[in-house]
PDB file of C-alpha atoms in Angstrom:
ATOM      1  CA  UNK A   1       0.068  -0.081  -0.007  1.00 49.00           C
ATOM      2  CA  UNK A   2       2.928   2.316   0.805  1.00 50.00           C
ATOM      3  CA  UNK A   3       4.234   1.844  -2.710  1.00 51.00           C
ATOM      4  CA  UNK A   4       0.864   2.731  -4.431  1.00 55.00           C
ATOM      5  CA  UNK A   5       0.306   5.722  -2.049  1.00 55.00           C
ATOM      6  CA  UNK A   6       3.742   7.067  -2.943  1.00 52.00           C
ATOM      7  CA  UNK A   7       2.650   7.185  -6.521  1.00 54.00           C
ATOM      8  CA  UNK A   8       5.017   4.718  -7.957  1.00 55.00           C
ATOM      9  CA  UNK A   9       4.730   4.160 -11.815  1.00 57.00           C
ATOM     10  CA  UNK A  10       7.737   1.631 -12.695  1.00 56.00           C
ATOM     11  CA  UNK A  11       6.838  -1.823 -12.223  1.00 62.00           C
ATOM     12  CA  UNK A  12      10.162  -2.931 -10.865  1.00 77.00           C
ATOM     13  CA  UNK A  13      12.321  -0.527  -9.098  1.00 85.00           C
ATOM     14  CA  UNK A  14      16.186  -1.288  -8.404  1.00 86.00           C
ATOM     15  CA  UNK A  15      19.119   1.050  -7.465  1.00 92.00           C
ATOM     16  CA  UNK A  16      20.996  -0.322 -10.405  1.00 89.00           C
ATOM     17  CA  UNK A  17      18.385   0.955 -12.764  1.00 89.00           C
ATOM     18  CA  UNK A  18      17.958   4.380 -11.252  1.00 89.00           C
ATOM     19  CA  UNK A  19      19.183   6.276 -14.265  1.00 86.00           C
ATOM     20  CA  UNK A  20      16.132   8.512 -15.420  1.00 88.00           C
ATOM     21  CA  UNK A  21      13.770  10.808 -14.154  1.00 89.00           C
ATOM     22  CA  UNK A  22      10.794   8.531 -13.895  1.00 89.00           C
ATOM     23  CA  UNK A  23      12.650   5.859 -11.775  1.00 90.00           C
ATOM     24  CA  UNK A  24      14.343   8.619  -9.687  1.00 91.00           C
ATOM     25  CA  UNK A  25      10.699   9.988  -9.013  1.00 92.00           C
ATOM     26  CA  UNK A  26       9.377   6.729  -7.908  1.00 91.00           C
ATOM     27  CA  UNK A  27      12.411   5.815  -5.768  1.00 92.00           C
ATOM     28  CA  UNK A  28      12.426   9.035  -3.982  1.00 93.00           C
ATOM     29  CA  UNK A  29       8.663   8.974  -3.425  1.00 92.00           C
ATOM     30  CA  UNK A  30       8.944   5.365  -2.051  1.00 91.00           C
ATOM     31  CA  UNK A  31      12.043   6.060   0.189  1.00 93.00           C
ATOM     32  CA  UNK A  32      10.169   8.930   1.971  1.00 93.00           C
ATOM     33  CA  UNK A  33       7.233   6.944   2.388  1.00 92.00           C
ATOM     34  CA  UNK A  34       9.333   4.342   4.139  1.00 92.00           C
ATOM     35  CA  UNK A  35      10.914   6.766   6.390  1.00 92.00           C
ATOM     36  CA  UNK A  36       7.446   8.107   7.518  1.00 92.00           C
ATOM     37  CA  UNK A  37       6.444   4.473   8.212  1.00 92.00           C
ATOM     38  CA  UNK A  38       9.658   3.635  10.172  1.00 91.00           C
ATOM     39  CA  UNK A  39       9.110   6.884  12.246  1.00 89.00           C
ATOM     40  CA  UNK A  40       5.650   5.506  12.998  1.00 91.00           C
ATOM     41  CA  UNK A  41       7.249   2.362  14.093  1.00 88.00           C
ATOM     42  CA  UNK A  42       5.144   0.448  11.576  1.00 88.00           C
ATOM     43  CA  UNK A  43       8.453  -1.013   9.989  1.00 87.00           C
ATOM     44  CA  UNK A  44      12.238  -1.350  10.774  1.00 86.00           C
ATOM     45  CA  UNK A  45      14.913  -0.592   8.140  1.00 89.00           C
ATOM     46  CA  UNK A  46      18.302  -2.487   8.937  1.00 87.00           C
ATOM     47  CA  UNK A  47      21.213  -2.164   6.291  1.00 89.00           C
ATOM     48  CA  UNK A  48      24.456  -3.809   6.655  1.00 84.00           C
ATOM     49  CA  UNK A  49      27.521  -2.370   4.696  1.00 85.00           C
ATOM     50  CA  UNK A  50      30.833  -3.678   4.460  1.00 76.00           C
ATOM     51  CA  UNK A  51      33.790  -3.190   2.395  1.00 67.00           C
ATOM     52  CA  UNK A  52      36.574  -5.092   0.422  1.00 63.00           C
ATOM     53  CA  UNK A  53      39.194  -4.808   3.156  1.00 64.00           C
ATOM     54  CA  UNK A  54      36.718  -6.687   5.292  1.00 60.00           C
ATOM     55  CA  UNK A  55      36.161  -9.423   2.840  1.00 61.00           C
ATOM     56  CA  UNK A  56      39.830  -9.884   2.214  1.00 63.00           C
ATOM     57  CA  UNK A  57      40.591 -10.007   5.981  1.00 63.00           C
ATOM     58  CA  UNK A  58      37.834 -12.517   6.562  1.00 61.00           C
ATOM     59  CA  UNK A  59      39.158 -14.655   3.821  1.00 60.00           C
ATOM     60  CA  UNK A  60      42.665 -14.615   5.330  1.00 64.00           C
ATOM     61  CA  UNK A  61      41.407 -15.642   8.645  1.00 64.00           C
ATOM     62  CA  UNK A  62      39.044 -18.339   7.553  1.00 60.00           C
ATOM     63  CA  UNK A  63      39.929 -21.929   6.395  1.00 58.00           C
ATOM     64  CA  UNK A  64      36.932 -22.775   4.243  1.00 57.00           C
ATOM     65  CA  UNK A  65      36.146 -24.530   1.086  1.00 54.00           C
ATOM     66  CA  UNK A  66      33.591 -21.845   0.209  1.00 59.00           C
ATOM     67  CA  UNK A  67      34.578 -18.936  -1.831  1.00 71.00           C
ATOM     68  CA  UNK A  68      35.726 -15.795   0.134  1.00 73.00           C
ATOM     69  CA  UNK A  69      32.611 -13.972  -1.258  1.00 74.00           C
ATOM     70  CA  UNK A  70      29.992 -16.616  -0.665  1.00 79.00           C
ATOM     71  CA  UNK A  71      31.406 -17.177   2.991  1.00 78.00           C
ATOM     72  CA  UNK A  72      31.298 -13.433   3.550  1.00 77.00           C
ATOM     73  CA  UNK A  73      27.732 -13.213   2.278  1.00 80.00           C
ATOM     74  CA  UNK A  74      26.716 -16.068   4.582  1.00 82.00           C
ATOM     75  CA  UNK A  75      28.504 -14.127   7.676  1.00 80.00           C
ATOM     76  CA  UNK A  76      26.718 -10.982   6.816  1.00 81.00           C
ATOM     77  CA  UNK A  77      23.285 -12.709   6.403  1.00 86.00           C
ATOM     78  CA  UNK A  78      23.735 -14.428   9.794  1.00 85.00           C
ATOM     79  CA  UNK A  79      24.851 -11.213  11.492  1.00 82.00           C
ATOM     80  CA  UNK A  80      21.901  -9.289  10.227  1.00 83.00           C
ATOM     81  CA  UNK A  81      19.351 -12.003  10.899  1.00 86.00           C
ATOM     82  CA  UNK A  82      20.768 -12.616  14.464  1.00 84.00           C
ATOM     83  CA  UNK A  83      20.921  -8.981  15.210  1.00 81.00           C
ATOM     84  CA  UNK A  84      17.117  -8.448  13.999  1.00 81.00           C
ATOM     85  CA  UNK A  85      15.837 -11.267  16.108  1.00 83.00           C
ATOM     86  CA  UNK A  86      17.567  -9.902  19.220  1.00 81.00           C
ATOM     87  CA  UNK A  87      16.200  -6.377  18.433  1.00 77.00           C
ATOM     88  CA  UNK A  88      12.685  -7.983  18.159  1.00 77.00           C
ATOM     89  CA  UNK A  89      13.107  -9.777  21.692  1.00 78.00           C
ATOM     90  CA  UNK A  90      14.372  -6.518  23.149  1.00 75.00           C
ATOM     91  CA  UNK A  91      10.854  -4.776  22.329  1.00 72.00           C
ATOM     92  CA  UNK A  92       8.331  -7.446  21.876  1.00 73.00           C
ATOM     93  CA  UNK A  93       9.614  -9.858  24.619  1.00 75.00           C
ATOM     94  CA  UNK A  94      11.361 -13.222  25.032  1.00 75.00           C
ATOM     95  CA  UNK A  95       9.393 -16.038  23.021  1.00 76.00           C
ATOM     96  CA  UNK A  96      10.187 -18.197  20.280  1.00 71.00           C
ATOM     97  CA  UNK A  97       8.824 -17.058  16.972  1.00 79.00           C
ATOM     98  CA  UNK A  98       8.723 -18.482  13.312  1.00 85.00           C
ATOM     99  CA  UNK A  99      11.062 -16.387  11.158  1.00 86.00           C
ATOM    100  CA  UNK A 100      10.803 -16.342   7.537  1.00 87.00           C
ATOM    101  CA  UNK A 101      13.663 -14.756   5.567  1.00 87.00           C
ATOM    102  CA  UNK A 102      13.507 -13.703   1.827  1.00 83.00           C
ATOM    103  CA  UNK A 103      16.985 -13.376   0.251  1.00 82.00           C
ATOM    104  CA  UNK A 104      19.048 -13.364  -2.695  1.00 78.00           C
ATOM    105  CA  UNK A 105      21.816 -16.103  -2.473  1.00 75.00           C
ATOM    106  CA  UNK A 106      24.155 -17.730  -5.104  1.00 75.00           C
ATOM    107  CA  UNK A 107      24.129 -21.373  -5.717  1.00 76.00           C
ATOM    108  CA  UNK A 108      27.164 -21.877  -3.794  1.00 78.00           C
ATOM    109  CA  UNK A 109      25.617 -20.681  -0.626  1.00 82.00           C
ATOM    110  CA  UNK A 110      24.628 -23.462   1.749  1.00 85.00           C
ATOM    111  CA  UNK A 111      21.126 -22.456   3.010  1.00 85.00           C
ATOM    112  CA  UNK A 112      20.822 -25.022   5.669  1.00 87.00           C
ATOM    113  CA  UNK A 113      24.117 -24.072   7.179  1.00 86.00           C
ATOM    114  CA  UNK A 114      22.783 -20.475   7.085  1.00 87.00           C
ATOM    115  CA  UNK A 115      19.593 -21.457   8.812  1.00 87.00           C
ATOM    116  CA  UNK A 116      21.617 -23.272  11.634  1.00 86.00           C
ATOM    117  CA  UNK A 117      23.893 -20.644  12.253  1.00 84.00           C
ATOM    118  CA  UNK A 118      21.280 -18.053  12.490  1.00 85.00           C
ATOM    119  CA  UNK A 119      19.241 -20.272  15.039  1.00 83.00           C
ATOM    120  CA  UNK A 120      22.461 -20.866  17.061  1.00 82.00           C
ATOM    121  CA  UNK A 121      23.641 -17.159  17.198  1.00 78.00           C
ATOM    122  CA  UNK A 122      20.437 -15.296  17.526  1.00 74.00           C
ATOM    123  CA  UNK A 123      17.377 -17.461  18.231  1.00 76.00           C
ATOM    124  CA  UNK A 124      15.689 -18.495  21.337  1.00 78.00           C
ATOM    125  CA  UNK A 125      15.359 -22.386  21.773  1.00 79.00           C
ATOM    126  CA  UNK A 126      12.311 -23.443  19.783  1.00 80.00           C
ATOM    127  CA  UNK A 127      12.546 -20.842  17.219  1.00 83.00           C
ATOM    128  CA  UNK A 128      11.796 -21.810  13.560  1.00 86.00           C
ATOM    129  CA  UNK A 129      14.022 -20.194  10.802  1.00 86.00           C
ATOM    130  CA  UNK A 130      13.145 -20.555   7.226  1.00 88.00           C
ATOM    131  CA  UNK A 131      15.478 -18.837   4.524  1.00 87.00           C
ATOM    132  CA  UNK A 132      14.009 -18.661   1.182  1.00 85.00           C
ATOM    133  CA  UNK A 133      15.068 -17.285  -2.388  1.00 82.00           C
ATOM    134  CA  UNK A 134      13.049 -14.279  -3.232  1.00 77.00           C
ATOM    135  CA  UNK A 135      12.532 -12.511  -6.619  1.00 71.00           C
ATOM    136  CA  UNK A 136      12.388  -8.668  -6.821  1.00 67.00           C
ATOM    137  CA  UNK A 137      10.086  -8.852  -9.823  1.00 65.00           C
ATOM    138  CA  UNK A 138       7.369 -10.410  -7.789  1.00 61.00           C
ATOM    139  CA  UNK A 139       7.933  -9.016  -4.436  1.00 73.00           C
ATOM    140  CA  UNK A 140       7.718  -5.175  -3.821  1.00 79.00           C
ATOM    141  CA  UNK A 141       9.270  -5.666  -0.297  1.00 81.00           C
ATOM    142  CA  UNK A 142      12.486  -7.195  -1.911  1.00 83.00           C
ATOM    143  CA  UNK A 143      12.640  -4.216  -4.440  1.00 86.00           C
ATOM    144  CA  UNK A 144      12.474  -1.942  -1.529  1.00 89.00           C
ATOM    145  CA  UNK A 145      15.307  -3.908   0.207  1.00 88.00           C
ATOM    146  CA  UNK A 146      17.400  -3.704  -3.032  1.00 89.00           C
ATOM    147  CA  UNK A 147      16.742   0.118  -3.237  1.00 93.00           C
ATOM    148  CA  UNK A 148      18.039   0.666   0.537  1.00 94.00           C
ATOM    149  CA  UNK A 149      20.962  -1.612   0.249  1.00 92.00           C
ATOM    150  CA  UNK A 150      22.193  -0.222  -3.101  1.00 94.00           C
ATOM    151  CA  UNK A 151      21.745   3.375  -1.837  1.00 96.00           C
ATOM    152  CA  UNK A 152      23.704   2.553   1.276  1.00 95.00           C
ATOM    153  CA  UNK A 153      26.703   1.000  -0.708  1.00 92.00           C
ATOM    154  CA  UNK A 154      26.462   3.837  -3.224  1.00 94.00           C
ATOM    155  CA  UNK A 155      26.584   6.535  -0.424  1.00 95.00           C
ATOM    156  CA  UNK A 156      29.833   5.058   0.993  1.00 93.00           C
ATOM    157  CA  UNK A 157      31.368   4.716  -2.702  1.00 91.00           C
ATOM    158  CA  UNK A 158      30.498   8.365  -3.747  1.00 93.00           C
ATOM    159  CA  UNK A 159      30.507  10.614  -0.800  1.00 94.00           C
ATOM    160  CA  UNK A 160      33.305  12.698  -1.983  1.00 94.00           C
ATOM    161  CA  UNK A 161      31.510  13.426  -5.042  1.00 93.00           C
ATOM    162  CA  UNK A 162      28.282  14.065  -3.200  1.00 95.00           C
ATOM    163  CA  UNK A 163      30.113  16.680  -1.041  1.00 94.00           C
ATOM    164  CA  UNK A 164      31.173  18.588  -4.341  1.00 93.00           C
ATOM    165  CA  UNK A 165      27.484  18.333  -5.577  1.00 94.00           C
ATOM    166  CA  UNK A 166      26.186  19.954  -2.271  1.00 94.00           C
ATOM    167  CA  UNK A 167      28.991  22.586  -2.541  1.00 93.00           C
ATOM    168  CA  UNK A 168      28.120  23.559  -6.246  1.00 92.00           C
ATOM    169  CA  UNK A 169      24.383  24.031  -4.961  1.00 93.00           C
ATOM    170  CA  UNK A 170      22.962  20.574  -6.224  1.00 92.00           C
ATOM    171  CA  UNK A 171      23.083  21.293  -9.883  1.00 90.00           C
ATOM    172  CA  UNK A 172      21.181  19.243 -12.320  1.00 85.00           C
ATOM    173  CA  UNK A 173      23.966  19.142 -14.815  1.00 82.00           C
ATOM    174  CA  UNK A 174      26.479  17.714 -12.339  1.00 80.00           C
ATOM    175  CA  UNK A 175      28.800  15.204 -14.217  1.00 76.00           C
ATOM    176  CA  UNK A 176      31.381  13.475 -11.674  1.00 73.00           C
ATOM    177  CA  UNK A 177      32.778  10.245 -11.476  1.00 77.00           C
ATOM    178  CA  UNK A 178      29.977   8.704  -9.633  1.00 83.00           C
ATOM    179  CA  UNK A 179      27.796   6.731 -11.769  1.00 86.00           C
ATOM    180  CA  UNK A 180      24.294   8.074 -12.539  1.00 88.00           C
ATOM    181  CA  UNK A 181      24.861  10.906 -10.036  1.00 91.00           C
ATOM    182  CA  UNK A 182      22.519  13.367 -11.570  1.00 90.00           C
ATOM    183  CA  UNK A 183      19.650  10.992 -10.934  1.00 90.00           C
ATOM    184  CA  UNK A 184      20.851   9.183  -7.569  1.00 94.00           C
ATOM    185  CA  UNK A 185      22.262  12.069  -5.603  1.00 95.00           C
ATOM    186  CA  UNK A 186      18.768  14.026  -5.414  1.00 95.00           C
ATOM    187  CA  UNK A 187      17.187  10.634  -4.025  1.00 96.00           C
ATOM    188  CA  UNK A 188      20.027  10.115  -1.430  1.00 96.00           C
ATOM    189  CA  UNK A 189      19.841  13.833  -0.459  1.00 96.00           C
ATOM    190  CA  UNK A 190      16.052  13.608   0.184  1.00 95.00           C
ATOM    191  CA  UNK A 191      16.236  10.536   1.882  1.00 95.00           C
ATOM    192  CA  UNK A 192      18.999  11.593   4.252  1.00 94.00           C
ATOM    193  CA  UNK A 193      17.017  15.113   4.789  1.00 92.00           C
ATOM    194  CA  UNK A 194      14.056  13.270   5.998  1.00 92.00           C
ATOM    195  CA  UNK A 195      16.111  10.765   8.187  1.00 89.00           C
ATOM    196  CA  UNK A 196      17.788  13.782   9.661  1.00 81.00           C
ATOM    197  CA  UNK A 197      14.462  15.214  10.945  1.00 76.00           C
ATOM    198  CA  UNK A 198      13.487  12.142  12.684  1.00 73.00           C
ATOM    199  CA  UNK A 199      16.215   9.376  13.189  1.00 76.00           C
ATOM    200  CA  UNK A 200      19.877   9.315  14.161  1.00 84.00           C
ATOM    201  CA  UNK A 201      21.064   8.621  10.642  1.00 91.00           C
ATOM    202  CA  UNK A 202      24.370  10.396   9.746  1.00 91.00           C
ATOM    203  CA  UNK A 203      26.034  11.381   6.436  1.00 93.00           C
ATOM    204  CA  UNK A 204      29.502  13.006   5.873  1.00 92.00           C
ATOM    205  CA  UNK A 205      30.477  12.064   9.372  1.00 91.00           C
ATOM    206  CA  UNK A 206      33.289   9.676  10.404  1.00 88.00           C
ATOM    207  CA  UNK A 207      32.441   6.149  11.984  1.00 85.00           C
ATOM    208  CA  UNK A 208      35.057   5.073  14.312  1.00 81.00           C
ATOM    209  CA  UNK A 209      37.010   2.131  12.604  1.00 78.00           C
ATOM    210  CA  UNK A 210      35.458   2.739   9.166  1.00 84.00           C
ATOM    211  CA  UNK A 211      36.594   4.465   5.945  1.00 80.00           C
ATOM    212  CA  UNK A 212      34.068   6.490   4.227  1.00 83.00           C
ATOM    213  CA  UNK A 213      31.375   9.008   5.163  1.00 91.00           C
ATOM    214  CA  UNK A 214      28.216   7.481   3.717  1.00 94.00           C
ATOM    215  CA  UNK A 215      25.153   6.639   5.468  1.00 95.00           C
ATOM    216  CA  UNK A 216      25.303   5.313   8.998  1.00 92.00           C
ATOM    217  CA  UNK A 217      23.266   5.286  12.231  1.00 90.00           C
ATOM    218  CA  UNK A 218      25.155   6.463  15.392  1.00 85.00           C
ATOM    219  CA  UNK A 219      23.606   3.877  17.652  1.00 81.00           C
ATOM    220  CA  UNK A 220      21.873   0.995  15.697  1.00 75.00           C
ATOM    221  CA  UNK A 221      21.224  -1.091  18.678  1.00 74.00           C
ATOM    222  CA  UNK A 222      19.058   1.600  20.172  1.00 78.00           C
ATOM    223  CA  UNK A 223      15.505   0.101  19.909  1.00 73.00           C
ATOM    224  CA  UNK A 224      14.319   3.718  19.301  1.00 78.00           C
ATOM    225  CA  UNK A 225      16.133   3.864  15.968  1.00 84.00           C
ATOM    226  CA  UNK A 226      14.021   2.181  13.385  1.00 88.00           C
ATOM    227  CA  UNK A 227      16.143   3.201  10.449  1.00 91.00           C
ATOM    228  CA  UNK A 228      19.749   1.786  10.746  1.00 90.00           C
ATOM    229  CA  UNK A 229      22.722   1.827   8.331  1.00 91.00           C
ATOM    230  CA  UNK A 230      25.497   0.179  10.110  1.00 83.00           C
ATOM    231  CA  UNK A 231      28.917  -0.184   8.423  1.00 85.00           C
ATOM    232  CA  UNK A 232      30.362  -3.580   9.470  1.00 76.00           C
ATOM    233  CA  UNK A 233      33.624  -3.263  11.309  1.00 72.00           C
ATOM    234  CA  UNK A 234      35.661  -6.508  11.993  1.00 63.00           C
ATOM    235  CA  UNK A 235      35.844  -7.641  15.593  1.00 57.00           C
ATOM    236  CA  UNK A 236      39.199  -8.682  17.036  1.00 47.00           C
ATOM    237  CA  UNK A 237      41.239  -7.147  14.115  1.00 44.00           C
TER     238      UNK A 237
END
């Protein structure tokens, strides 16, 4: 319903396809509607972001037959799912639940192992965990997750160009090295502006232990923050 009320016209919205006015308009309207729903505590947004250095370090530390990228993706999924279940318990009480996670995962990822790890590290005894493959074409929620994840990563890749764009007065004809900046920067800017009024989401601030100044939430473990971008920093470096 939020997607319809936001006036979206494009059938499938993905960050990778945000390269023209129509998609920019729809993406911006949807993201602002999501912020309003999160502020009203009708949904949560949690986005984990990690960089290539983390992936390389994990690969060097881990002796596994899985490829580094696949192992790292499983680790990130497990971290996110476990975090979400713990956050839910902190606000809704300690009781076993049935969780179903819709994900995108490559063929090399062991789904059964991911389910086992999620139950072991984040779930109460008796909790059911089902992880299923989700297709964005058929699921608006997956499209919105794609949009948020893409924007989060993009903000950390391009924040230096974003600073120049702001200093130049947000010109429409801006053409930096950042891909599709003329359509993506206005969306990023509108989203962050709405978050800054209601949530503890920062942009262009340094996060300890992290390189880059894209979107991040000062305290994602605060149950009052319903919009959380948290750049993942390795433990025990």
